[in-house]
């Protein structure tokens, strides 16, 4: 950490060029003898990245930004707020894999005491400075490996929070046991130090496989922002033996939509299959990742187009559906599509369909974009078709 960056003339420069191209700044000669151009560019780039994920931090003078990897891997303001809502007020939490400290920051708004651990000493120094700059007084910063610190500690915590790395020796890993640290291997240690474990896991993780390897899972949260699955959260509570509650959380600009179910309910449900109605529904990615296929349609009284086509329909609009809602304009059977369709520009989506989007565009000469949507899918009778629809605004 170059503390010369915190000097007022440097801070004034960074504020003046906050919207400049970092690469342009890196190529210029630095006006400061003790701060190279590359360091100035890193601060400007970091602030610009933070503005897209944790905008409130960029309004505070003196925040120090680390290398871009730490910012790419950190949580966003939206997901940080949500995780903090899962923690009981007045509790003690230890964050074993602190990173840039975003999650610890939001946990501190709910927990009485947060212990932040980070094995990268340079990053830990930056985060300790930022916490002080942000005025946080209930976070203790502990440079070093979180597991080693936990083993050596005599404290007992209400929560252990962990975000294991999905990149090991420069290679991406997908099994929970291959992540670092291995949370499956260390469950006994964790439960000897805390009653609850909250783990942030990769969106690509197979939820059912994780449930087979983790003990006492009470709840799973699937978080999406702008129809992009951002995080899986597994909450374990020592001794819990009930059904796992699954919560598909759709984070919108001004509100959250949460669809909760359990897998016993999903397995017992029967989908109502039938023809296309006046409205079409495309569930948010949080719902599909969570596996709420049959229970979703039943809960909202919708008809499914096909057992493997995850689109729903109804004669009357269901305004609270957790996903995109469309008004159906027409349906074109594939066998007569070239003669029956005159749309030359549309958003093409495939659901349970044998052709790829790029192949469909080429075959039917459809440009990308515009107000129209074409859903190429399989209907309840097995027929392939293109549904022409227009999206309805969010309420």
mmCIF file of C-alpha atoms in Angstrom:
data_model
loop_
_atom_site.group_PDB
_atom_site.id
_atom_site.type_symbol
_atom_site.label_atom_id
_atom_site.label_comp_id
_atom_site.label_asym_id
_atom_site.label_seq_id
_atom_site.Cartn_x
_atom_site.Cartn_y
_atom_site.Cartn_z
ATOM 1 C CA UNK A 1 0.000 0.000 0.000
ATOM 2 C CA UNK A 2 1.527 3.278 -1.161
ATOM 3 C CA UNK A 3 0.455 5.775 1.496
ATOM 4 C CA UNK A 4 1.576 8.677 -0.703
ATOM 5 C CA UNK A 5 -1.629 8.049 -2.685
ATOM 6 C CA UNK A 6 -3.569 9.327 0.332
ATOM 7 C CA UNK A 7 -1.856 12.736 0.304
ATOM 8 C CA UNK A 8 -4.231 15.563 -0.577
ATOM 9 C CA UNK A 9 -2.581 16.654 -3.867
ATOM 10 C CA UNK A 10 -2.778 13.067 -5.150
ATOM 11 C CA UNK A 11 -6.380 12.722 -3.992
ATOM 12 C CA UNK A 12 -7.236 15.983 -5.759
ATOM 13 C CA UNK A 13 -5.660 14.639 -8.962
ATOM 14 C CA UNK A 14 -7.595 11.367 -8.710
ATOM 15 C CA UNK A 15 -10.845 13.263 -8.180
ATOM 16 C CA UNK A 16 -10.166 15.532 -11.153
ATOM 17 C CA UNK A 17 -9.457 12.569 -13.463
ATOM 18 C CA UNK A 18 -11.968 10.136 -11.945
ATOM 19 C CA UNK A 19 -13.725 9.668 -15.316
ATOM 20 C CA UNK A 20 -10.547 9.518 -17.421
ATOM 21 C CA UNK A 21 -9.332 6.417 -19.230
ATOM 22 C CA UNK A 22 -7.040 4.474 -16.860
ATOM 23 C CA UNK A 23 -4.896 3.364 -19.810
ATOM 24 C CA UNK A 24 -4.409 7.007 -20.847
ATOM 25 C CA UNK A 25 -3.353 7.918 -17.304
ATOM 26 C CA UNK A 26 -0.928 4.971 -17.230
ATOM 27 C CA UNK A 27 0.798 6.265 -20.376
ATOM 28 C CA UNK A 28 1.242 9.803 -19.042
ATOM 29 C CA UNK A 29 4.106 10.980 -16.917
ATOM 30 C CA UNK A 30 3.071 11.126 -13.279
ATOM 31 C CA UNK A 31 3.086 14.595 -11.692
ATOM 32 C CA UNK A 32 4.140 12.974 -8.400
ATOM 33 C CA UNK A 33 7.618 11.651 -7.699
ATOM 34 C CA UNK A 34 6.423 9.034 -5.198
ATOM 35 C CA UNK A 35 3.312 7.831 -7.059
ATOM 36 C CA UNK A 36 3.931 6.257 -10.484
ATOM 37 C CA UNK A 37 1.470 6.565 -13.353
ATOM 38 C CA UNK A 38 0.549 2.884 -13.019
ATOM 39 C CA UNK A 39 -0.570 3.466 -9.416
ATOM 40 C CA UNK A 40 -2.673 6.474 -10.412
ATOM 41 C CA UNK A 41 -4.269 4.413 -13.186
ATOM 42 C CA UNK A 42 -5.028 1.602 -10.722
ATOM 43 C CA UNK A 43 -6.839 4.000 -8.392
ATOM 44 C CA UNK A 44 -8.909 5.496 -11.207
ATOM 45 C CA UNK A 45 -9.720 2.073 -12.632
ATOM 46 C CA UNK A 46 -10.625 0.805 -9.164
ATOM 47 C CA UNK A 47 -12.950 3.696 -8.482
ATOM 48 C CA UNK A 48 -14.708 3.197 -11.805
ATOM 49 C CA UNK A 49 -15.185 -0.505 -11.090
ATOM 50 C CA UNK A 50 -16.412 0.254 -7.572
ATOM 51 C CA UNK A 51 -18.934 2.755 -8.973
ATOM 52 C CA UNK A 52 -20.634 -0.149 -10.760
ATOM 53 C CA UNK A 53 -20.720 -2.458 -7.722
ATOM 54 C CA UNK A 54 -20.486 -0.451 -4.489
ATOM 55 C CA UNK A 55 -21.306 3.106 -5.545
ATOM 56 C CA UNK A 56 -21.652 4.537 -1.986
ATOM 57 C CA UNK A 57 -17.967 3.845 -1.323
ATOM 58 C CA UNK A 58 -16.932 6.102 -4.201
ATOM 59 C CA UNK A 59 -18.588 9.062 -2.475
ATOM 60 C CA UNK A 60 -16.162 8.795 0.455
ATOM 61 C CA UNK A 61 -12.848 10.615 0.072
ATOM 62 C CA UNK A 62 -9.707 8.611 0.777
ATOM 63 C CA UNK A 63 -10.874 5.116 -0.206
ATOM 64 C CA UNK A 64 -7.895 3.098 -1.447
ATOM 65 C CA UNK A 65 -8.556 0.708 -4.344
ATOM 66 C CA UNK A 66 -6.595 -2.564 -4.731
ATOM 67 C CA UNK A 67 -5.708 -4.450 -7.907
ATOM 68 C CA UNK A 68 -8.662 -5.126 -10.196
ATOM 69 C CA UNK A 69 -8.932 -8.846 -9.348
ATOM 70 C CA UNK A 70 -10.041 -8.003 -5.806
ATOM 71 C CA UNK A 71 -12.736 -5.711 -7.181
ATOM 72 C CA UNK A 72 -13.860 -8.254 -9.766
ATOM 73 C CA UNK A 73 -14.296 -10.907 -7.080
ATOM 74 C CA UNK A 74 -15.981 -8.775 -4.410
ATOM 75 C CA UNK A 75 -19.708 -8.717 -3.734
ATOM 76 C CA UNK A 76 -21.953 -5.936 -4.948
ATOM 77 C CA UNK A 77 -23.917 -3.471 -2.853
ATOM 78 C CA UNK A 78 -27.155 -5.348 -3.634
ATOM 79 C CA UNK A 79 -25.911 -8.795 -2.656
ATOM 80 C CA UNK A 80 -24.017 -7.410 0.362
ATOM 81 C CA UNK A 81 -27.211 -5.824 1.694
ATOM 82 C CA UNK A 82 -29.095 -9.082 1.232
ATOM 83 C CA UNK A 83 -26.503 -11.180 3.056
ATOM 84 C CA UNK A 84 -26.561 -8.750 5.960
ATOM 85 C CA UNK A 85 -30.328 -9.299 6.203
ATOM 86 C CA UNK A 86 -29.714 -12.996 6.948
ATOM 87 C CA UNK A 87 -27.729 -12.226 10.106
ATOM 88 C CA UNK A 88 -29.433 -11.723 13.449
ATOM 89 C CA UNK A 89 -28.812 -8.340 15.042
ATOM 90 C CA UNK A 90 -26.339 -8.092 17.884
ATOM 91 C CA UNK A 91 -24.394 -11.232 16.938
ATOM 92 C CA UNK A 92 -20.696 -12.033 16.379
ATOM 93 C CA UNK A 93 -19.461 -13.027 12.927
ATOM 94 C CA UNK A 94 -16.081 -13.998 11.534
ATOM 95 C CA UNK A 95 -15.385 -13.562 7.806
ATOM 96 C CA UNK A 96 -12.677 -16.119 7.013
ATOM 97 C CA UNK A 97 -12.026 -14.970 3.430
ATOM 98 C CA UNK A 98 -12.437 -11.213 3.673
ATOM 99 C CA UNK A 99 -11.120 -10.063 0.272
ATOM 100 C CA UNK A 100 -11.907 -6.401 -0.397
ATOM 101 C CA UNK A 101 -14.137 -6.379 2.683
ATOM 102 C CA UNK A 102 -17.489 -5.614 1.054
ATOM 103 C CA UNK A 103 -19.342 -8.437 2.793
ATOM 104 C CA UNK A 104 -17.741 -7.619 6.165
ATOM 105 C CA UNK A 105 -18.775 -3.990 5.656
ATOM 106 C CA UNK A 106 -22.440 -4.913 5.214
ATOM 107 C CA UNK A 107 -22.393 -7.557 7.955
ATOM 108 C CA UNK A 108 -21.183 -4.811 10.318
ATOM 109 C CA UNK A 109 -24.476 -2.985 9.786
ATOM 110 C CA UNK A 110 -26.292 -5.892 11.462
ATOM 111 C CA UNK A 111 -23.799 -7.804 13.611
ATOM 112 C CA UNK A 112 -22.479 -6.309 16.823
ATOM 113 C CA UNK A 113 -18.944 -7.481 16.070
ATOM 114 C CA UNK A 114 -17.250 -8.624 12.847
ATOM 115 C CA UNK A 115 -13.811 -10.224 12.569
ATOM 116 C CA UNK A 116 -12.329 -9.748 9.089
ATOM 117 C CA UNK A 117 -9.567 -12.171 8.003
ATOM 118 C CA UNK A 118 -7.450 -11.934 4.850
ATOM 119 C CA UNK A 119 -4.278 -13.857 4.077
ATOM 120 C CA UNK A 120 -3.052 -11.279 1.529
ATOM 121 C CA UNK A 121 -1.322 -8.856 3.893
ATOM 122 C CA UNK A 122 -1.239 -5.984 1.399
ATOM 123 C CA UNK A 123 -4.973 -6.308 0.759
ATOM 124 C CA UNK A 124 -5.686 -6.590 4.496
ATOM 125 C CA UNK A 125 -3.794 -3.328 5.074
ATOM 126 C CA UNK A 126 -5.838 -1.584 2.379
ATOM 127 C CA UNK A 127 -9.115 -2.880 3.814
ATOM 128 C CA UNK A 128 -8.200 -1.844 7.369
ATOM 129 C CA UNK A 129 -7.550 1.683 6.078
ATOM 130 C CA UNK A 130 -10.856 1.726 4.182
ATOM 131 C CA UNK A 131 -12.861 0.531 7.189
ATOM 132 C CA UNK A 132 -11.354 3.346 9.238
ATOM 133 C CA UNK A 133 -12.135 5.834 6.457
ATOM 134 C CA UNK A 134 -15.716 4.544 6.301
ATOM 135 C CA UNK A 135 -16.063 5.080 10.046
ATOM 136 C CA UNK A 136 -16.579 1.463 11.062
ATOM 137 C CA UNK A 137 -15.796 0.735 14.692
ATOM 138 C CA UNK A 138 -17.152 -2.801 15.113
ATOM 139 C CA UNK A 139 -14.809 -4.606 12.690
ATOM 140 C CA UNK A 140 -11.513 -6.111 13.771
ATOM 141 C CA UNK A 141 -9.000 -6.761 10.967
ATOM 142 C CA UNK A 142 -6.809 -9.851 11.196
ATOM 143 C CA UNK A 143 -4.154 -10.338 8.486
ATOM 144 C CA UNK A 144 -3.436 -14.012 7.932
ATOM 145 C CA UNK A 145 -5.071 -17.254 6.885
ATOM 146 C CA UNK A 146 -8.630 -17.342 8.217
ATOM 147 C CA UNK A 147 -8.588 -21.073 8.982
ATOM 148 C CA UNK A 148 -5.389 -20.789 11.007
ATOM 149 C CA UNK A 149 -6.754 -17.789 12.877
ATOM 150 C CA UNK A 150 -9.996 -19.645 13.615
ATOM 151 C CA UNK A 151 -8.148 -22.709 14.933
ATOM 152 C CA UNK A 152 -5.999 -20.551 17.228
ATOM 153 C CA UNK A 153 -8.901 -18.465 18.507
ATOM 154 C CA UNK A 154 -10.595 -19.152 21.822
ATOM 155 C CA UNK A 155 -13.634 -17.104 20.775
ATOM 156 C CA UNK A 156 -17.007 -18.564 19.895
ATOM 157 C CA UNK A 157 -18.964 -16.906 17.100
ATOM 158 C CA UNK A 158 -22.607 -16.885 16.108
ATOM 159 C CA UNK A 159 -21.720 -17.036 12.407
ATOM 160 C CA UNK A 160 -18.815 -18.108 10.245
ATOM 161 C CA UNK A 161 -18.916 -16.576 6.784
ATOM 162 C CA UNK A 162 -16.765 -18.044 4.042
ATOM 163 C CA UNK A 163 -16.339 -17.443 0.323
ATOM 164 C CA UNK A 164 -14.016 -20.229 -0.861
ATOM 165 C CA UNK A 165 -11.868 -19.563 -3.925
ATOM 166 C CA UNK A 166 -12.998 -21.285 -7.114
ATOM 167 C CA UNK A 167 -9.584 -20.790 -8.706
ATOM 168 C CA UNK A 168 -6.836 -23.136 -7.511
ATOM 169 C CA UNK A 169 -3.345 -22.925 -9.024
ATOM 170 C CA UNK A 170 -4.697 -20.658 -11.768
ATOM 171 C CA UNK A 171 -7.328 -23.238 -12.756
ATOM 172 C CA UNK A 172 -11.083 -22.958 -12.247
ATOM 173 C CA UNK A 173 -12.630 -25.719 -10.149
ATOM 174 C CA UNK A 174 -16.287 -26.644 -9.935
ATOM 175 C CA UNK A 175 -16.576 -29.246 -7.166
ATOM 176 C CA UNK A 176 -17.103 -27.900 -3.660
ATOM 177 C CA UNK A 177 -14.373 -30.195 -2.312
ATOM 178 C CA UNK A 178 -11.822 -28.685 -4.729
ATOM 179 C CA UNK A 179 -12.322 -25.072 -3.614
ATOM 180 C CA UNK A 180 -9.947 -23.382 -1.169
ATOM 181 C CA UNK A 181 -10.504 -23.666 1.674
ATOM 182 C CA UNK A 182 -12.314 -26.992 1.511
ATOM 183 C CA UNK A 183 -15.438 -26.230 3.535
ATOM 184 C CA UNK A 184 -16.610 -29.857 3.386
ATOM 185 C CA UNK A 185 -13.440 -31.047 5.108
ATOM 186 C CA UNK A 186 -13.558 -28.350 7.797
ATOM 187 C CA UNK A 187 -17.204 -28.583 8.868
ATOM 188 C CA UNK A 188 -16.313 -30.173 12.217
ATOM 189 C CA UNK A 189 -13.926 -27.295 12.963
ATOM 190 C CA UNK A 190 -16.510 -24.712 11.943
ATOM 191 C CA UNK A 191 -19.248 -26.148 14.145
ATOM 192 C CA UNK A 192 -16.863 -26.285 17.102
ATOM 193 C CA UNK A 193 -16.474 -22.498 16.758
ATOM 194 C CA UNK A 194 -19.939 -21.331 15.651
ATOM 195 C CA UNK A 195 -23.544 -22.414 15.486
ATOM 196 C CA UNK A 196 -24.168 -21.175 11.934
ATOM 197 C CA UNK A 197 -22.122 -21.243 8.733
ATOM 198 C CA UNK A 198 -22.985 -19.021 5.783
ATOM 199 C CA UNK A 199 -21.131 -19.943 2.585
ATOM 200 C CA UNK A 200 -21.060 -17.972 -0.643
ATOM 201 C CA UNK A 201 -20.661 -20.421 -3.504
ATOM 202 C CA UNK A 202 -20.296 -20.217 -7.276
ATOM 203 C CA UNK A 203 -23.473 -19.890 -9.387
ATOM 204 C CA UNK A 204 -22.379 -22.888 -11.495
ATOM 205 C CA UNK A 205 -22.308 -25.183 -8.473
ATOM 206 C CA UNK A 206 -24.720 -28.134 -8.536
ATOM 207 C CA UNK A 207 -27.049 -27.437 -5.593
ATOM 208 C CA UNK A 208 -28.123 -31.066 -5.167
ATOM 209 C CA UNK A 209 -24.517 -32.273 -4.967
ATOM 210 C CA UNK A 210 -23.674 -29.586 -2.408
ATOM 211 C CA UNK A 211 -26.627 -30.666 -0.275
ATOM 212 C CA UNK A 212 -25.226 -34.200 -0.217
ATOM 213 C CA UNK A 213 -21.890 -33.041 1.211
ATOM 214 C CA UNK A 214 -22.858 -30.237 3.616
ATOM 215 C CA UNK A 215 -24.341 -30.929 7.057
ATOM 216 C CA UNK A 216 -27.362 -29.279 8.671
ATOM 217 C CA UNK A 217 -28.302 -27.110 5.681
ATOM 218 C CA UNK A 218 -31.269 -25.010 6.709
ATOM 219 C CA UNK A 219 -31.638 -22.772 3.680
ATOM 220 C CA UNK A 220 -30.284 -22.127 0.199
ATOM 221 C CA UNK A 221 -30.517 -18.686 -1.385
ATOM 222 C CA UNK A 222 -30.094 -18.188 -5.129
ATOM 223 C CA UNK A 223 -29.417 -14.505 -5.852
ATOM 224 C CA UNK A 224 -29.911 -12.862 -9.226
ATOM 225 C CA UNK A 225 -29.444 -9.264 -10.360
ATOM 226 C CA UNK A 226 -30.825 -8.226 -13.763
ATOM 227 C CA UNK A 227 -31.558 -11.872 -14.614
ATOM 228 C CA UNK A 228 -27.923 -12.833 -13.977
ATOM 229 C CA UNK A 229 -27.300 -15.459 -11.287
ATOM 230 C CA UNK A 230 -24.703 -13.876 -9.002
ATOM 231 C CA UNK A 231 -24.379 -16.065 -5.910
ATOM 232 C CA UNK A 232 -25.495 -19.196 -4.126
ATOM 233 C CA UNK A 233 -25.696 -18.925 -0.349
ATOM 234 C CA UNK A 234 -25.887 -21.992 1.891
ATOM 235 C CA UNK A 235 -26.931 -21.450 5.506
ATOM 236 C CA UNK A 236 -26.033 -24.311 7.864
ATOM 237 C CA UNK A 237 -27.293 -24.392 11.443
ATOM 238 C CA UNK A 238 -25.862 -26.981 13.816
ATOM 239 C CA UNK A 239 -28.406 -29.676 14.636
ATOM 240 C CA UNK A 240 -30.973 -28.618 11.995
ATOM 241 C CA UNK A 241 -32.837 -31.631 10.596
ATOM 242 C CA UNK A 242 -35.868 -30.178 8.786
ATOM 243 C CA UNK A 243 -36.504 -29.680 5.075
ATOM 244 C CA UNK A 244 -34.101 -27.403 3.265
ATOM 245 C CA UNK A 245 -35.889 -24.194 2.355
ATOM 246 C CA UNK A 246 -34.856 -22.868 -1.049
ATOM 247 C CA UNK A 247 -35.268 -19.158 -1.740
ATOM 248 C CA UNK A 248 -34.943 -17.809 -5.282
ATOM 249 C CA UNK A 249 -34.177 -14.120 -4.755
ATOM 250 C CA UNK A 250 -34.683 -11.689 -7.594
ATOM 251 C CA UNK A 251 -33.013 -8.399 -6.672
ATOM 252 C CA UNK A 252 -34.663 -5.487 -8.500
ATOM 253 C CA UNK A 253 -33.715 -1.783 -8.369
ATOM 254 C CA UNK A 254 -36.362 -0.868 -5.793
ATOM 255 C CA UNK A 255 -37.463 -4.203 -4.325
ATOM 256 C CA UNK A 256 -36.840 -7.926 -4.023
ATOM 257 C CA UNK A 257 -38.973 -10.792 -5.234
ATOM 258 C CA UNK A 258 -38.469 -13.995 -3.248
ATOM 259 C CA UNK A 259 -39.955 -17.330 -4.254
ATOM 260 C CA UNK A 260 -39.575 -19.919 -1.485
ATOM 261 C CA UNK A 261 -40.176 -23.658 -1.720
ATOM 262 C CA UNK A 262 -38.638 -26.999 -0.783
ATOM 263 C CA UNK A 263 -37.665 -29.921 -2.950
ATOM 264 C CA UNK A 264 -40.309 -32.220 -1.453
ATOM 265 C CA UNK A 265 -42.958 -29.753 -2.638
ATOM 266 C CA UNK A 266 -41.335 -29.528 -6.064
ATOM 267 C CA UNK A 267 -41.125 -33.299 -6.443
ATOM 268 C CA UNK A 268 -44.757 -33.813 -5.443
ATOM 269 C CA UNK A 269 -46.109 -31.077 -7.737
ATOM 270 C CA UNK A 270 -47.698 -31.810 -11.110
ATOM 271 C CA UNK A 271 -47.439 -29.352 -13.973
ATOM 272 C CA UNK A 272 -50.553 -28.304 -15.825
ATOM 273 C CA UNK A 273 -49.701 -28.587 -19.526
ATOM 274 C CA UNK A 274 -51.668 -26.934 -22.274
ATOM 275 C CA UNK A 275 -51.850 -24.598 -25.257
ATOM 276 C CA UNK A 276 -50.613 -21.038 -25.419
ATOM 277 C CA UNK A 277 -52.762 -18.331 -23.849
ATOM 278 C CA UNK A 278 -52.743 -14.537 -24.101
ATOM 279 C CA UNK A 279 -49.683 -14.098 -21.855
ATOM 280 C CA UNK A 280 -46.273 -15.734 -21.763
ATOM 281 C CA UNK A 281 -43.917 -15.923 -18.756
ATOM 282 C CA UNK A 282 -40.159 -16.488 -18.748
ATOM 283 C CA UNK A 283 -38.932 -17.197 -15.186
ATOM 284 C CA UNK A 284 -35.959 -15.349 -13.774
ATOM 285 C CA UNK A 285 -32.673 -17.263 -13.756
ATOM 286 C CA UNK A 286 -32.860 -17.471 -9.933
ATOM 287 C CA UNK A 287 -35.973 -19.650 -10.284
ATOM 288 C CA UNK A 288 -34.516 -21.957 -12.914
ATOM 289 C CA UNK A 289 -31.207 -22.337 -11.052
ATOM 290 C CA UNK A 290 -33.116 -23.130 -7.852
ATOM 291 C CA UNK A 291 -35.125 -25.786 -9.708
ATOM 292 C CA UNK A 292 -38.597 -24.351 -9.072
ATOM 293 C CA UNK A 293 -40.194 -25.643 -12.269
ATOM 294 C CA UNK A 294 -43.459 -27.307 -11.245
ATOM 295 C CA UNK A 295 -44.094 -25.489 -7.970
ATOM 296 C CA UNK A 296 -43.680 -22.122 -9.728
ATOM 297 C CA UNK A 297 -46.463 -22.818 -12.229
ATOM 298 C CA UNK A 298 -48.742 -24.217 -9.536
ATOM 299 C CA UNK A 299 -48.198 -21.302 -7.164
ATOM 300 C CA UNK A 300 -49.220 -18.774 -9.830
ATOM 301 C CA UNK A 301 -51.910 -20.897 -11.485
ATOM 302 C CA UNK A 302 -50.078 -21.065 -14.802
ATOM 303 C CA UNK A 303 -50.025 -23.587 -17.613
ATOM 304 C CA UNK A 304 -46.642 -24.926 -18.740
ATOM 305 C CA UNK A 305 -45.998 -25.198 -22.456
ATOM 306 C CA UNK A 306 -44.149 -28.535 -22.205
ATOM 307 C CA UNK A 307 -42.508 -30.546 -19.383
ATOM 308 C CA UNK A 308 -39.060 -29.495 -20.643
ATOM 309 C CA UNK A 309 -39.962 -26.051 -21.983
ATOM 310 C CA UNK A 310 -39.630 -23.766 -18.991
ATOM 311 C CA UNK A 311 -42.128 -21.204 -20.237
ATOM 312 C CA UNK A 312 -45.576 -20.608 -18.765
ATOM 313 C CA UNK A 313 -48.806 -19.137 -20.060
ATOM 314 C CA UNK A 314 -52.190 -17.880 -18.879
ATOM 315 C CA UNK A 315 -55.348 -16.237 -20.166
ATOM 316 C CA UNK A 316 -55.180 -13.515 -17.499
ATOM 317 C CA UNK A 317 -52.076 -11.562 -16.572
ATOM 318 C CA UNK A 318 -50.202 -12.566 -13.402
ATOM 319 C CA UNK A 319 -48.550 -9.257 -12.556
ATOM 320 C CA UNK A 320 -46.391 -10.578 -9.687
ATOM 321 C CA UNK A 321 -44.694 -13.339 -11.658
ATOM 322 C CA UNK A 322 -40.972 -13.432 -10.775
ATOM 323 C CA UNK A 323 -39.572 -13.005 -14.247
ATOM 324 C CA UNK A 324 -40.287 -11.432 -17.585
ATOM 325 C CA UNK A 325 -43.914 -11.147 -18.701
ATOM 326 C CA UNK A 326 -45.009 -10.928 -22.325
ATOM 327 C CA UNK A 327 -48.150 -10.369 -24.341
ATOM 328 C CA UNK A 328 -48.490 -12.981 -27.063
ATOM 329 C CA UNK A 329 -48.903 -11.469 -30.534
ATOM 330 C CA UNK A 330 -48.881 -14.642 -32.652
ATOM 331 C CA UNK A 331 -47.622 -18.222 -32.779
ATOM 332 C CA UNK A 332 -45.939 -19.583 -35.900
ATOM 333 C CA UNK A 333 -45.556 -23.355 -36.369
ATOM 334 C CA UNK A 334 -42.038 -24.098 -37.540
ATOM 335 C CA UNK A 335 -43.220 -25.936 -40.641
ATOM 336 C CA UNK A 336 -44.832 -22.754 -42.003
ATOM 337 C CA UNK A 337 -42.518 -20.203 -40.437
ATOM 338 C CA UNK A 338 -40.884 -18.819 -43.585
ATOM 339 C CA UNK A 339 -44.267 -18.020 -45.066
ATOM 340 C CA UNK A 340 -45.965 -16.927 -41.869
ATOM 341 C CA UNK A 341 -43.469 -14.527 -40.307
ATOM 342 C CA UNK A 342 -42.530 -11.070 -41.505
ATOM 343 C CA UNK A 343 -40.380 -9.981 -38.541
ATOM 344 C CA UNK A 344 -36.866 -9.159 -39.669
ATOM 345 C CA UNK A 345 -35.533 -7.852 -36.351
ATOM 346 C CA UNK A 346 -36.193 -9.425 -32.960
ATOM 347 C CA UNK A 347 -34.725 -10.756 -29.722
ATOM 348 C CA UNK A 348 -34.470 -14.506 -30.381
ATOM 349 C CA UNK A 349 -34.664 -16.926 -27.434
ATOM 350 C CA UNK A 350 -34.629 -20.726 -27.532
ATOM 351 C CA UNK A 351 -36.291 -23.009 -24.973
ATOM 352 C CA UNK A 352 -36.211 -26.783 -25.505
ATOM 353 C CA UNK A 353 -35.501 -26.316 -29.212
ATOM 354 C CA UNK A 354 -33.075 -28.194 -31.516
ATOM 355 C CA UNK A 355 -31.462 -25.138 -33.162
ATOM 356 C CA UNK A 356 -29.112 -22.552 -31.648
ATOM 357 C CA UNK A 357 -29.954 -18.841 -31.666
ATOM 358 C CA UNK A 358 -27.217 -18.040 -34.203
ATOM 359 C CA UNK A 359 -28.459 -20.815 -36.512
ATOM 360 C CA UNK A 360 -32.038 -19.503 -36.297
ATOM 361 C CA UNK A 361 -30.936 -15.958 -37.134
ATOM 362 C CA UNK A 362 -29.033 -17.173 -40.165
ATOM 363 C CA UNK A 363 -31.756 -19.536 -41.386
ATOM 364 C CA UNK A 364 -34.639 -17.068 -41.073
ATOM 365 C CA UNK A 365 -32.609 -13.878 -41.684
ATOM 366 C CA UNK A 366 -33.576 -12.238 -38.366
ATOM 367 C CA UNK A 367 -31.450 -9.320 -37.127
ATOM 368 C CA UNK A 368 -30.851 -8.864 -33.405
ATOM 369 C CA UNK A 369 -32.646 -6.290 -31.228
ATOM 370 C CA UNK A 370 -35.827 -4.258 -31.382
ATOM 371 C CA UNK A 371 -39.057 -4.450 -29.390
ATOM 372 C CA UNK A 372 -40.175 -7.863 -30.588
ATOM 373 C CA UNK A 373 -39.302 -11.233 -29.028
ATOM 374 C CA UNK A 374 -39.349 -14.599 -30.778
ATOM 375 C CA UNK A 375 -39.382 -17.658 -28.513
ATOM 376 C CA UNK A 376 -38.414 -20.767 -30.474
ATOM 377 C CA UNK A 377 -39.644 -23.671 -28.371
ATOM 378 C CA UNK A 378 -41.492 -26.978 -28.110
ATOM 379 C CA UNK A 379 -45.233 -26.771 -27.361
ATOM 380 C CA UNK A 380 -47.361 -29.116 -25.250
ATOM 381 C CA UNK A 381 -48.212 -31.294 -28.282
ATOM 382 C CA UNK A 382 -44.530 -31.719 -29.215
ATOM 383 C CA UNK A 383 -44.733 -29.266 -32.083
ATOM 384 C CA UNK A 384 -41.886 -26.812 -32.680
ATOM 385 C CA UNK A 385 -42.966 -23.199 -33.020
ATOM 386 C CA UNK A 386 -41.918 -19.566 -32.769
ATOM 387 C CA UNK A 387 -43.944 -17.432 -30.369
ATOM 388 C CA UNK A 388 -44.007 -13.744 -31.283
ATOM 389 C CA UNK A 389 -44.379 -11.679 -28.089
ATOM 390 C CA UNK A 390 -43.807 -8.194 -26.725
ATOM 391 C CA UNK A 391 -42.470 -7.608 -23.256
ATOM 392 C CA UNK A 392 -44.652 -5.970 -20.627
ATOM 393 C CA UNK A 393 -43.020 -3.398 -18.313
ATOM 394 C CA UNK A 394 -42.144 -4.230 -14.705
ATOM 395 C CA UNK A 395 -44.681 -2.921 -12.185
#
